[in-house]
């Protein structure tokens, strides 16, 4: 079991389709004890039965848009765990009007600010809040997307926020390395979740992905979860500041085989 005796906090589990749900399943299977945060009361109903499935009854409200909510959440967590071994940041958001149309036309100052605040700064904020409670050999993990390094239609300002998140991963890794805390990101291929449905024509992105990826398909939340479990385990003790792609190879193929072969 990769994560025996590890206590991991998981954020961003909105429903069974969430990437965080696949991560929780893998981590639970690998022996981790889990705690969960949820954005607001409305999401608690979905989370409760899933958390139970993953052996946890530690459910704490945490809206990362608010410093007060983060502070309260970690105070709450400290009543259950006096120390823990890392967290998964599986949170992203941009207003829907930012994720539809031509980048330069639709991006606003407010949309830009919100996307970066919720999707990138929150990773730093959670690292800051966790720091006093983290054990030696802890690991922090976030979820990013190819839009950080290449343009993708309609992904727009989220691409910029993910670029910030990837830099954030490297800066946090440098900042926390002396405490033996590792910080990594998984760049997941497109998966149909609540957040993903906010990107216009997301379905078409899934089809494109399958037709161009070397493995000829998309990935599952379980596949992302398995890599997450590895990266948060001591087997990954030499890996920090890295972006690991779990995307069926899509980012490695400039031109799909099918487009230049005759049959
Ligand atoms: P999801 O909708 O299941 O999860 C997004 C989560 O973010 C939700 O649980 C939501 O409650 C949370 N969230 C949003 N604003 C918040 C706030 N203010 N405070 C606390 N939580 C907040 O979708 P998902 O696809 O599982 O997204 C998880 C992460 O994976 C995101 O960072 C997303 O960008 C990233 N990602 C998704 C894909 C994909 O195709 N689905 C691909 C690569 C990366």
PDB file of C-alpha atoms and ligand atoms in Angstrom:
ATOM      1  CA  UNK A   1       0.000   0.000   0.000  1.00  0.00           C
ATOM      2  CA  UNK A   2       1.568   3.250  -1.220  1.00  0.00           C
ATOM      3  CA  UNK A   3       0.007   5.556   1.366  1.00  0.00           C
ATOM      4  CA  UNK A   4      -0.213   3.473   4.542  1.00  0.00           C
ATOM      5  CA  UNK A   5      -0.140   5.752   7.625  1.00  0.00           C
ATOM      6  CA  UNK A   6      -0.522   8.923   5.510  1.00  0.00           C
ATOM      7  CA  UNK A   7      -3.183  11.502   6.287  1.00  0.00           C
ATOM      8  CA  UNK A   8      -4.205  13.472   3.207  1.00  0.00           C
ATOM      9  CA  UNK A   9      -6.664  16.358   2.865  1.00  0.00           C
ATOM     10  CA  UNK A  10      -8.623  16.380  -0.381  1.00  0.00           C
ATOM     11  CA  UNK A  11     -10.270  19.527  -1.743  1.00  0.00           C
ATOM     12  CA  UNK A  12     -12.591  19.969  -4.729  1.00  0.00           C
ATOM     13  CA  UNK A  13     -14.711  16.818  -4.575  1.00  0.00           C
ATOM     14  CA  UNK A  14     -18.029  18.156  -5.928  1.00  0.00           C
ATOM     15  CA  UNK A  15     -19.539  14.848  -7.099  1.00  0.00           C
ATOM     16  CA  UNK A  16     -18.628  11.335  -8.258  1.00  0.00           C
ATOM     17  CA  UNK A  17     -17.387  12.682 -11.611  1.00  0.00           C
ATOM     18  CA  UNK A  18     -14.856  15.035  -9.976  1.00  0.00           C
ATOM     19  CA  UNK A  19     -11.176  14.298 -10.536  1.00  0.00           C
ATOM     20  CA  UNK A  20     -10.873  14.560  -6.741  1.00  0.00           C
ATOM     21  CA  UNK A  21     -13.218  11.570  -6.461  1.00  0.00           C
ATOM     22  CA  UNK A  22     -10.902   9.384  -8.571  1.00  0.00           C
ATOM     23  CA  UNK A  23      -7.966  10.609  -6.494  1.00  0.00           C
ATOM     24  CA  UNK A  24      -9.761   9.844  -3.213  1.00  0.00           C
ATOM     25  CA  UNK A  25     -10.626   6.330  -4.443  1.00  0.00           C
ATOM     26  CA  UNK A  26      -6.982   5.561  -5.321  1.00  0.00           C
ATOM     27  CA  UNK A  27      -5.611   7.084  -2.152  1.00  0.00           C
ATOM     28  CA  UNK A  28      -8.102   5.201   0.016  1.00  0.00           C
ATOM     29  CA  UNK A  29      -7.247   1.953  -1.767  1.00  0.00           C
ATOM     30  CA  UNK A  30      -3.567   2.661  -1.040  1.00  0.00           C
ATOM     31  CA  UNK A  31      -4.222   2.975   2.688  1.00  0.00           C
ATOM     32  CA  UNK A  32      -4.445   6.752   3.198  1.00  0.00           C
ATOM     33  CA  UNK A  33      -6.670   8.293   5.858  1.00  0.00           C
ATOM     34  CA  UNK A  34      -8.613  11.093   4.187  1.00  0.00           C
ATOM     35  CA  UNK A  35     -10.278  14.364   5.130  1.00  0.00           C
ATOM     36  CA  UNK A  36     -12.300  16.515   2.731  1.00  0.00           C
ATOM     37  CA  UNK A  37     -13.166  20.157   2.282  1.00  0.00           C
ATOM     38  CA  UNK A  38     -16.191  21.405   0.346  1.00  0.00           C
ATOM     39  CA  UNK A  39     -16.888  24.823  -1.113  1.00  0.00           C
ATOM     40  CA  UNK A  40     -20.328  25.394   0.399  1.00  0.00           C
ATOM     41  CA  UNK A  41     -23.297  23.768   2.116  1.00  0.00           C
ATOM     42  CA  UNK A  42     -24.910  22.929  -1.246  1.00  0.00           C
ATOM     43  CA  UNK A  43     -22.077  20.544  -2.107  1.00  0.00           C
ATOM     44  CA  UNK A  44     -22.039  18.774   1.267  1.00  0.00           C
ATOM     45  CA  UNK A  45     -24.976  16.547   0.260  1.00  0.00           C
ATOM     46  CA  UNK A  46     -23.002  14.982  -2.631  1.00  0.00           C
ATOM     47  CA  UNK A  47     -19.803  14.712  -0.649  1.00  0.00           C
ATOM     48  CA  UNK A  48     -21.156  12.940   2.458  1.00  0.00           C
ATOM     49  CA  UNK A  49     -21.875   9.494   0.946  1.00  0.00           C
ATOM     50  CA  UNK A  50     -18.698   9.554  -1.168  1.00  0.00           C
ATOM     51  CA  UNK A  51     -16.501  10.479   1.797  1.00  0.00           C
ATOM     52  CA  UNK A  52     -18.083   7.587   3.714  1.00  0.00           C
ATOM     53  CA  UNK A  53     -17.158   5.265   0.844  1.00  0.00           C
ATOM     54  CA  UNK A  54     -13.587   6.502   1.197  1.00  0.00           C
ATOM     55  CA  UNK A  55     -13.592   5.828   4.956  1.00  0.00           C
ATOM     56  CA  UNK A  56     -13.860   9.445   6.095  1.00  0.00           C
ATOM     57  CA  UNK A  57     -16.207  11.476   8.237  1.00  0.00           C
ATOM     58  CA  UNK A  58     -13.981  14.565   8.330  1.00  0.00           C
ATOM     59  CA  UNK A  59     -15.849  17.064   6.158  1.00  0.00           C
ATOM     60  CA  UNK A  60     -14.978  20.731   6.500  1.00  0.00           C
ATOM     61  CA  UNK A  61     -16.353  23.773   4.687  1.00  0.00           C
ATOM     62  CA  UNK A  62     -13.680  25.848   2.948  1.00  0.00           C
ATOM     63  CA  UNK A  63     -14.318  28.528   0.343  1.00  0.00           C
ATOM     64  CA  UNK A  64     -10.861  29.400  -0.987  1.00  0.00           C
ATOM     65  CA  UNK A  65     -12.082  32.848  -2.063  1.00  0.00           C
ATOM     66  CA  UNK A  66     -12.055  33.832   1.618  1.00  0.00           C
ATOM     67  CA  UNK A  67      -9.036  33.969   3.970  1.00  0.00           C
ATOM     68  CA  UNK A  68     -11.418  33.748   6.898  1.00  0.00           C
ATOM     69  CA  UNK A  69     -12.977  30.546   5.577  1.00  0.00           C
ATOM     70  CA  UNK A  70      -9.509  28.990   5.012  1.00  0.00           C
ATOM     71  CA  UNK A  71      -8.410  29.937   8.533  1.00  0.00           C
ATOM     72  CA  UNK A  72     -11.581  28.505  10.033  1.00  0.00           C
ATOM     73  CA  UNK A  73     -11.230  25.297   8.029  1.00  0.00           C
ATOM     74  CA  UNK A  74      -7.689  24.599   9.228  1.00  0.00           C
ATOM     75  CA  UNK A  75      -8.663  25.353  12.811  1.00  0.00           C
ATOM     76  CA  UNK A  76     -11.441  22.801  12.375  1.00  0.00           C
ATOM     77  CA  UNK A  77      -9.020  20.273  10.837  1.00  0.00           C
ATOM     78  CA  UNK A  78      -6.556  20.699  13.710  1.00  0.00           C
ATOM     79  CA  UNK A  79      -9.260  19.446  16.085  1.00  0.00           C
ATOM     80  CA  UNK A  80      -9.247  16.124  14.159  1.00  0.00           C
ATOM     81  CA  UNK A  81      -5.605  15.819  13.097  1.00  0.00           C
ATOM     82  CA  UNK A  82      -2.738  17.570  14.872  1.00  0.00           C
ATOM     83  CA  UNK A  83      -0.477  16.870  11.898  1.00  0.00           C
ATOM     84  CA  UNK A  84      -0.924  15.501   8.380  1.00  0.00           C
ATOM     85  CA  UNK A  85       0.996  14.464   5.266  1.00  0.00           C
ATOM     86  CA  UNK A  86      -0.254  16.670   2.477  1.00  0.00           C
ATOM     87  CA  UNK A  87      -3.221  17.855   0.472  1.00  0.00           C
ATOM     88  CA  UNK A  88      -4.686  17.668  -3.002  1.00  0.00           C
ATOM     89  CA  UNK A  89      -5.723  20.994  -4.525  1.00  0.00           C
ATOM     90  CA  UNK A  90      -8.380  20.104  -7.089  1.00  0.00           C
ATOM     91  CA  UNK A  91     -10.007  23.503  -7.454  1.00  0.00           C
ATOM     92  CA  UNK A  92     -10.468  25.726 -10.474  1.00  0.00           C
ATOM     93  CA  UNK A  93     -12.915  28.406 -11.500  1.00  0.00           C
ATOM     94  CA  UNK A  94     -13.488  31.214 -14.001  1.00  0.00           C
ATOM     95  CA  UNK A  95     -16.809  32.968 -14.700  1.00  0.00           C
ATOM     96  CA  UNK A  96     -18.572  31.222 -17.584  1.00  0.00           C
ATOM     97  CA  UNK A  97     -18.530  34.322 -19.830  1.00  0.00           C
ATOM     98  CA  UNK A  98     -14.718  34.052 -19.857  1.00  0.00           C
ATOM     99  CA  UNK A  99     -14.783  30.523 -21.271  1.00  0.00           C
ATOM    100  CA  UNK A 100     -16.660  31.208 -24.472  1.00  0.00           C
ATOM    101  CA  UNK A 101     -15.500  33.173 -27.490  1.00  0.00           C
ATOM    102  CA  UNK A 102     -12.416  34.994 -28.692  1.00  0.00           C
ATOM    103  CA  UNK A 103      -9.863  35.468 -25.883  1.00  0.00           C
ATOM    104  CA  UNK A 104      -9.104  39.138 -26.475  1.00  0.00           C
ATOM    105  CA  UNK A 105     -12.763  40.065 -26.834  1.00  0.00           C
ATOM    106  CA  UNK A 106     -14.201  38.234 -23.826  1.00  0.00           C
ATOM    107  CA  UNK A 107     -11.501  38.562 -21.147  1.00  0.00           C
ATOM    108  CA  UNK A 108     -12.217  41.173 -18.477  1.00  0.00           C
ATOM    109  CA  UNK A 109     -10.175  42.534 -15.571  1.00  0.00           C
ATOM    110  CA  UNK A 110     -12.649  40.991 -13.116  1.00  0.00           C
ATOM    111  CA  UNK A 111     -12.724  37.609 -14.899  1.00  0.00           C
ATOM    112  CA  UNK A 112      -8.920  37.557 -15.009  1.00  0.00           C
ATOM    113  CA  UNK A 113      -8.718  38.368 -11.304  1.00  0.00           C
ATOM    114  CA  UNK A 114     -11.217  35.706 -10.238  1.00  0.00           C
ATOM    115  CA  UNK A 115      -9.648  32.973 -12.407  1.00  0.00           C
ATOM    116  CA  UNK A 116      -6.184  33.613 -10.986  1.00  0.00           C
ATOM    117  CA  UNK A 117      -7.402  34.017  -7.407  1.00  0.00           C
ATOM    118  CA  UNK A 118      -9.461  30.823  -7.217  1.00  0.00           C
ATOM    119  CA  UNK A 119      -7.391  28.647  -9.567  1.00  0.00           C
ATOM    120  CA  UNK A 120      -3.831  29.631  -8.616  1.00  0.00           C
ATOM    121  CA  UNK A 121      -3.513  31.812  -5.503  1.00  0.00           C
ATOM    122  CA  UNK A 122      -5.643  29.338  -3.539  1.00  0.00           C
ATOM    123  CA  UNK A 123      -2.862  26.731  -3.892  1.00  0.00           C
ATOM    124  CA  UNK A 124      -0.424  29.108  -2.154  1.00  0.00           C
ATOM    125  CA  UNK A 125      -3.059  29.992   0.436  1.00  0.00           C
ATOM    126  CA  UNK A 126      -3.684  26.332   1.302  1.00  0.00           C
ATOM    127  CA  UNK A 127       0.077  25.651   1.457  1.00  0.00           C
ATOM    128  CA  UNK A 128       0.483  28.595   3.821  1.00  0.00           C
ATOM    129  CA  UNK A 129      -2.363  27.410   6.063  1.00  0.00           C
ATOM    130  CA  UNK A 130      -1.113  23.788   6.095  1.00  0.00           C
ATOM    131  CA  UNK A 131       2.549  24.545   6.713  1.00  0.00           C
ATOM    132  CA  UNK A 132       2.502  24.453  10.548  1.00  0.00           C
ATOM    133  CA  UNK A 133       0.696  21.092  10.497  1.00  0.00           C
ATOM    134  CA  UNK A 134       2.699  19.248   7.828  1.00  0.00           C
ATOM    135  CA  UNK A 135       4.783  16.210   8.777  1.00  0.00           C
ATOM    136  CA  UNK A 136       8.252  15.553   7.402  1.00  0.00           C
ATOM    137  CA  UNK A 137       7.962  13.974   3.875  1.00  0.00           C
ATOM    138  CA  UNK A 138       4.630  15.609   3.124  1.00  0.00           C
ATOM    139  CA  UNK A 139       3.441  16.141  -0.443  1.00  0.00           C
ATOM    140  CA  UNK A 140       1.180  18.782  -1.999  1.00  0.00           C
ATOM    141  CA  UNK A 141      -0.494  18.207  -5.346  1.00  0.00           C
ATOM    142  CA  UNK A 142      -2.519  20.315  -7.769  1.00  0.00           C
ATOM    143  CA  UNK A 143      -4.342  19.726 -11.059  1.00  0.00           C
ATOM    144  CA  UNK A 144      -3.444  21.643 -14.188  1.00  0.00           C
ATOM    145  CA  UNK A 145      -4.216  21.460 -17.901  1.00  0.00           C
ATOM    146  CA  UNK A 146      -2.374  21.756 -21.223  1.00  0.00           C
ATOM    147  CA  UNK A 147      -3.947  25.206 -21.725  1.00  0.00           C
ATOM    148  CA  UNK A 148      -1.148  26.466 -19.433  1.00  0.00           C
ATOM    149  CA  UNK A 149       1.430  25.980 -22.194  1.00  0.00           C
ATOM    150  CA  UNK A 150      -0.529  25.804 -25.474  1.00  0.00           C
ATOM    151  CA  UNK A 151      -3.600  27.659 -26.671  1.00  0.00           C
ATOM    152  CA  UNK A 152      -6.919  25.850 -26.672  1.00  0.00           C
ATOM    153  CA  UNK A 153     -10.144  27.392 -28.029  1.00  0.00           C
ATOM    154  CA  UNK A 154     -12.476  28.787 -25.333  1.00  0.00           C
ATOM    155  CA  UNK A 155     -10.115  27.814 -22.476  1.00  0.00           C
ATOM    156  CA  UNK A 156      -9.007  31.456 -22.581  1.00  0.00           C
ATOM    157  CA  UNK A 157      -8.098  33.058 -19.248  1.00  0.00           C
ATOM    158  CA  UNK A 158      -8.077  29.645 -17.518  1.00  0.00           C
ATOM    159  CA  UNK A 159      -4.962  28.901 -19.581  1.00  0.00           C
ATOM    160  CA  UNK A 160      -3.262  31.930 -18.045  1.00  0.00           C
ATOM    161  CA  UNK A 161      -4.414  30.902 -14.568  1.00  0.00           C
ATOM    162  CA  UNK A 162      -3.045  27.383 -15.124  1.00  0.00           C
ATOM    163  CA  UNK A 163       0.278  28.855 -16.302  1.00  0.00           C
ATOM    164  CA  UNK A 164       0.361  30.738 -13.004  1.00  0.00           C
ATOM    165  CA  UNK A 165      -0.546  27.548 -11.126  1.00  0.00           C
ATOM    166  CA  UNK A 166       2.335  25.662 -12.767  1.00  0.00           C
ATOM    167  CA  UNK A 167       4.791  28.416 -11.789  1.00  0.00           C
ATOM    168  CA  UNK A 168       3.200  28.344  -8.338  1.00  0.00           C
ATOM    169  CA  UNK A 169       4.019  24.606  -8.148  1.00  0.00           C
ATOM    170  CA  UNK A 170       7.696  25.328  -8.846  1.00  0.00           C
ATOM    171  CA  UNK A 171       7.916  28.279  -6.440  1.00  0.00           C
ATOM    172  CA  UNK A 172       6.169  26.338  -3.656  1.00  0.00           C
ATOM    173  CA  UNK A 173       8.513  23.385  -4.291  1.00  0.00           C
ATOM    174  CA  UNK A 174      11.522  25.698  -3.910  1.00  0.00           C
ATOM    175  CA  UNK A 175      10.003  27.398  -0.891  1.00  0.00           C
ATOM    176  CA  UNK A 176       9.047  24.240   1.026  1.00  0.00           C
ATOM    177  CA  UNK A 177      11.856  21.899  -0.029  1.00  0.00           C
ATOM    178  CA  UNK A 178      13.945  22.700   3.038  1.00  0.00           C
ATOM    179  CA  UNK A 179      11.072  21.349   5.188  1.00  0.00           C
ATOM    180  CA  UNK A 180      11.131  18.161   3.079  1.00  0.00           C
ATOM    181  CA  UNK A 181       7.706  19.013   1.637  1.00  0.00           C
ATOM    182  CA  UNK A 182       7.309  18.135  -2.053  1.00  0.00           C
ATOM    183  CA  UNK A 183       4.989  20.034  -4.403  1.00  0.00           C
ATOM    184  CA  UNK A 184       3.839  18.660  -7.757  1.00  0.00           C
ATOM    185  CA  UNK A 185       1.128  19.015 -10.384  1.00  0.00           C
ATOM    186  CA  UNK A 186      -0.681  16.586 -12.643  1.00  0.00           C
ATOM    187  CA  UNK A 187      -1.656  17.903 -16.052  1.00  0.00           C
ATOM    188  CA  UNK A 188      -4.750  15.831 -16.771  1.00  0.00           C
ATOM    189  CA  UNK A 189      -6.277  15.261 -20.196  1.00  0.00           C
ATOM    190  CA  UNK A 190      -9.881  16.469 -20.667  1.00  0.00           C
ATOM    191  CA  UNK A 191     -12.445  14.626 -18.530  1.00  0.00           C
ATOM    192  CA  UNK A 192     -16.172  15.377 -18.443  1.00  0.00           C
ATOM    193  CA  UNK A 193     -16.749  16.985 -15.037  1.00  0.00           C
ATOM    194  CA  UNK A 194     -18.842  19.868 -13.733  1.00  0.00           C
ATOM    195  CA  UNK A 195     -15.991  22.377 -14.120  1.00  0.00           C
ATOM    196  CA  UNK A 196     -15.107  21.113 -17.606  1.00  0.00           C
ATOM    197  CA  UNK A 197     -18.678  21.541 -18.811  1.00  0.00           C
ATOM    198  CA  UNK A 198     -18.208  25.288 -18.250  1.00  0.00           C
ATOM    199  CA  UNK A 199     -15.844  25.422 -21.244  1.00  0.00           C
ATOM    200  CA  UNK A 200     -17.826  25.939 -24.451  1.00  0.00           C
ATOM    201  CA  UNK A 201     -17.793  22.956 -26.849  1.00  0.00           C
ATOM    202  CA  UNK A 202     -16.033  20.756 -24.305  1.00  0.00           C
ATOM    203  CA  UNK A 203     -17.549  17.648 -25.931  1.00  0.00           C
ATOM    204  CA  UNK A 204     -15.730  18.471 -29.178  1.00  0.00           C
ATOM    205  CA  UNK A 205     -12.474  18.758 -27.227  1.00  0.00           C
ATOM    206  CA  UNK A 206     -12.970  15.201 -25.968  1.00  0.00           C
ATOM    207  CA  UNK A 207     -13.453  13.913 -29.515  1.00  0.00           C
ATOM    208  CA  UNK A 208     -10.404  15.810 -30.800  1.00  0.00           C
ATOM    209  CA  UNK A 209      -8.360  14.455 -27.921  1.00  0.00           C
ATOM    210  CA  UNK A 210      -9.254  10.832 -28.643  1.00  0.00           C
ATOM    211  CA  UNK A 211      -8.508  11.187 -32.335  1.00  0.00           C
ATOM    212  CA  UNK A 212      -5.077  12.742 -31.759  1.00  0.00           C
ATOM    213  CA  UNK A 213      -3.707  11.165 -28.562  1.00  0.00           C
ATOM    214  CA  UNK A 214      -1.215   8.308 -29.070  1.00  0.00           C
ATOM    215  CA  UNK A 215      -3.403   6.015 -26.933  1.00  0.00           C
ATOM    216  CA  UNK A 216      -6.425   6.982 -29.037  1.00  0.00           C
ATOM    217  CA  UNK A 217      -8.634   7.813 -26.075  1.00  0.00           C
ATOM    218  CA  UNK A 218      -9.203  10.132 -23.130  1.00  0.00           C
ATOM    219  CA  UNK A 219      -8.160   9.325 -19.557  1.00  0.00           C
ATOM    220  CA  UNK A 220     -10.246   8.433 -16.503  1.00  0.00           C
ATOM    221  CA  UNK A 221     -10.288  10.018 -13.059  1.00  0.00           C
ATOM    222  CA  UNK A 222      -8.978   6.677 -11.741  1.00  0.00           C
ATOM    223  CA  UNK A 223      -5.902   6.950 -13.970  1.00  0.00           C
ATOM    224  CA  UNK A 224      -5.268  10.454 -12.636  1.00  0.00           C
ATOM    225  CA  UNK A 225      -5.909   9.124  -9.109  1.00  0.00           C
ATOM    226  CA  UNK A 226      -3.287   6.396  -9.428  1.00  0.00           C
ATOM    227  CA  UNK A 227      -0.599   8.908 -10.403  1.00  0.00           C
ATOM    228  CA  UNK A 228      -1.743  11.233  -7.606  1.00  0.00           C
ATOM    229  CA  UNK A 229      -1.359   8.395  -5.080  1.00  0.00           C
ATOM    230  CA  UNK A 230       2.166   7.696  -6.360  1.00  0.00           C
ATOM    231  CA  UNK A 231       3.198  11.378  -6.302  1.00  0.00           C
ATOM    232  CA  UNK A 232       1.989  11.780  -2.705  1.00  0.00           C
ATOM    233  CA  UNK A 233       3.722   8.581  -1.601  1.00  0.00           C
ATOM    234  CA  UNK A 234       7.291   8.128  -0.378  1.00  0.00           C
ATOM    235  CA  UNK A 235       8.037   6.255  -3.640  1.00  0.00           C
ATOM    236  CA  UNK A 236       8.085   9.719  -5.264  1.00  0.00           C
ATOM    237  CA  UNK A 237      10.478  11.120  -2.615  1.00  0.00           C
ATOM    238  CA  UNK A 238      12.852  12.434  -5.307  1.00  0.00           C
ATOM    239  CA  UNK A 239      10.206  14.278  -7.337  1.00  0.00           C
ATOM    240  CA  UNK A 240       9.229  17.892  -6.665  1.00  0.00           C
ATOM    241  CA  UNK A 241       8.306  20.975  -8.702  1.00  0.00           C
ATOM    242  CA  UNK A 242       7.223  18.733 -11.609  1.00  0.00           C
ATOM    243  CA  UNK A 243       4.255  18.790 -13.960  1.00  0.00           C
ATOM    244  CA  UNK A 244       3.339  15.176 -14.776  1.00  0.00           C
ATOM    245  CA  UNK A 245       1.067  14.634 -17.799  1.00  0.00           C
ATOM    246  CA  UNK A 246      -1.704  12.056 -17.484  1.00  0.00           C
ATOM    247  CA  UNK A 247      -3.283  12.628 -20.897  1.00  0.00           C
ATOM    248  CA  UNK A 248      -2.875   9.449 -22.967  1.00  0.00           C
ATOM    249  CA  UNK A 249       0.176  11.144 -24.523  1.00  0.00           C
ATOM    250  CA  UNK A 250      -1.760  13.957 -26.219  1.00  0.00           C
ATOM    251  CA  UNK A 251       0.801  16.664 -25.368  1.00  0.00           C
ATOM    252  CA  UNK A 252       3.644  14.656 -26.930  1.00  0.00           C
ATOM    253  CA  UNK A 253       2.158  14.278 -30.410  1.00  0.00           C
ATOM    254  CA  UNK A 254       2.454  17.273 -32.720  1.00  0.00           C
ATOM    255  CA  UNK A 255       0.717  15.422 -35.546  1.00  0.00           C
ATOM    256  CA  UNK A 256      -1.494  12.339 -35.183  1.00  0.00           C
ATOM    257  CA  UNK A 257      -0.491   9.254 -37.184  1.00  0.00           C
ATOM    258  CA  UNK A 258      -3.997   9.034 -38.649  1.00  0.00           C
ATOM    259  CA  UNK A 259      -3.637  12.368 -40.442  1.00  0.00           C
ATOM    260  CA  UNK A 260      -0.644  11.364 -42.571  1.00  0.00           C
ATOM    261  CA  UNK A 261      -1.133   7.660 -43.176  1.00  0.00           C
ATOM    262  CA  UNK A 262      -3.119   6.604 -46.248  1.00  0.00           C
ATOM    263  CA  UNK A 263      -5.471   4.121 -44.624  1.00  0.00           C
TER     264      UNK A 263
HETATM  265  P1  LIG B   1     -15.185  19.667 -10.573  1.00  0.00           P
HETATM  266  O1  LIG B   1     -16.216  20.642 -10.965  1.00  0.00           O
HETATM  267  O2  LIG B   1     -15.629  18.320 -10.180  1.00  0.00           O
HETATM  268  O3  LIG B   1     -14.253  20.261  -9.419  1.00  0.00           O
HETATM  269  C1  LIG B   1     -13.950  21.634  -9.313  1.00  0.00           C
HETATM  270  C2  LIG B   1     -14.003  21.932  -7.843  1.00  0.00           C
HETATM  271  O4  LIG B   1     -13.565  23.267  -7.580  1.00  0.00           O
HETATM  272  C3  LIG B   1     -15.419  21.802  -7.271  1.00  0.00           C
HETATM  273  O5  LIG B   1     -15.414  20.858  -6.226  1.00  0.00           O
HETATM  274  C4  LIG B   1     -15.707  23.195  -6.727  1.00  0.00           C
HETATM  275  O6  LIG B   1     -16.485  23.167  -5.546  1.00  0.00           O
HETATM  276  C5  LIG B   1     -14.297  23.670  -6.453  1.00  0.00           C
HETATM  277  N1  LIG B   1     -14.254  25.131  -6.273  1.00  0.00           N
HETATM  278  C6  LIG B   1     -14.517  26.106  -7.178  1.00  0.00           C
HETATM  279  N2  LIG B   1     -14.451  27.321  -6.574  1.00  0.00           N
HETATM  280  C7  LIG B   1     -14.138  27.102  -5.272  1.00  0.00           C
HETATM  281  C8  LIG B   1     -13.969  27.930  -4.138  1.00  0.00           C
HETATM  282  N3  LIG B   1     -14.126  29.258  -4.212  1.00  0.00           N
HETATM  283  N4  LIG B   1     -13.644  27.345  -2.947  1.00  0.00           N
HETATM  284  C9  LIG B   1     -13.508  26.009  -2.832  1.00  0.00           C
HETATM  285  N5  LIG B   1     -13.668  25.167  -3.877  1.00  0.00           N
HETATM  286  C10 LIG B   1     -13.990  25.709  -5.060  1.00  0.00           C
HETATM  287  O7  LIG B   1     -14.189  19.590 -11.839  1.00  0.00           O
HETATM  288  P2  LIG B   1     -12.770  18.869 -12.034  1.00  0.00           P
HETATM  289  O8  LIG B   1     -12.608  18.779 -13.501  1.00  0.00           O
HETATM  290  O9  LIG B   1     -12.670  17.659 -11.204  1.00  0.00           O
HETATM  291  O10 LIG B   1     -11.760  19.989 -11.529  1.00  0.00           O
HETATM  292  C11 LIG B   1     -10.730  19.762 -10.581  1.00  0.00           C
HETATM  293  C12 LIG B   1      -9.433  20.406 -11.039  1.00  0.00           C
HETATM  294  O11 LIG B   1      -8.928  19.683 -12.165  1.00  0.00           O
HETATM  295  C13 LIG B   1      -9.573  21.856 -11.504  1.00  0.00           C
HETATM  296  O12 LIG B   1      -8.438  22.593 -11.098  1.00  0.00           O
HETATM  297  C14 LIG B   1      -9.571  21.717 -13.008  1.00  0.00           C
HETATM  298  O13 LIG B   1      -9.151  22.891 -13.661  1.00  0.00           O
HETATM  299  C15 LIG B   1      -8.551  20.602 -13.162  1.00  0.00           C
HETATM  300  N6  LIG B   1      -8.521  19.939 -14.466  1.00  0.00           N
HETATM  301  C16 LIG B   1      -9.668  19.451 -15.016  1.00  0.00           C
HETATM  302  C17 LIG B   1      -9.635  18.832 -16.251  1.00  0.00           C
HETATM  303  C18 LIG B   1     -10.890  18.302 -16.882  1.00  0.00           C
HETATM  304  O14 LIG B   1     -10.907  18.135 -18.111  1.00  0.00           O
HETATM  305  N7  LIG B   1     -11.925  18.019 -16.135  1.00  0.00           N
HETATM  306  C19 LIG B   1      -8.418  18.688 -16.945  1.00  0.00           C
HETATM  307  C20 LIG B   1      -7.256  19.161 -16.338  1.00  0.00           C
HETATM  308  C21 LIG B   1      -7.314  19.806 -15.103  1.00  0.00           C
END
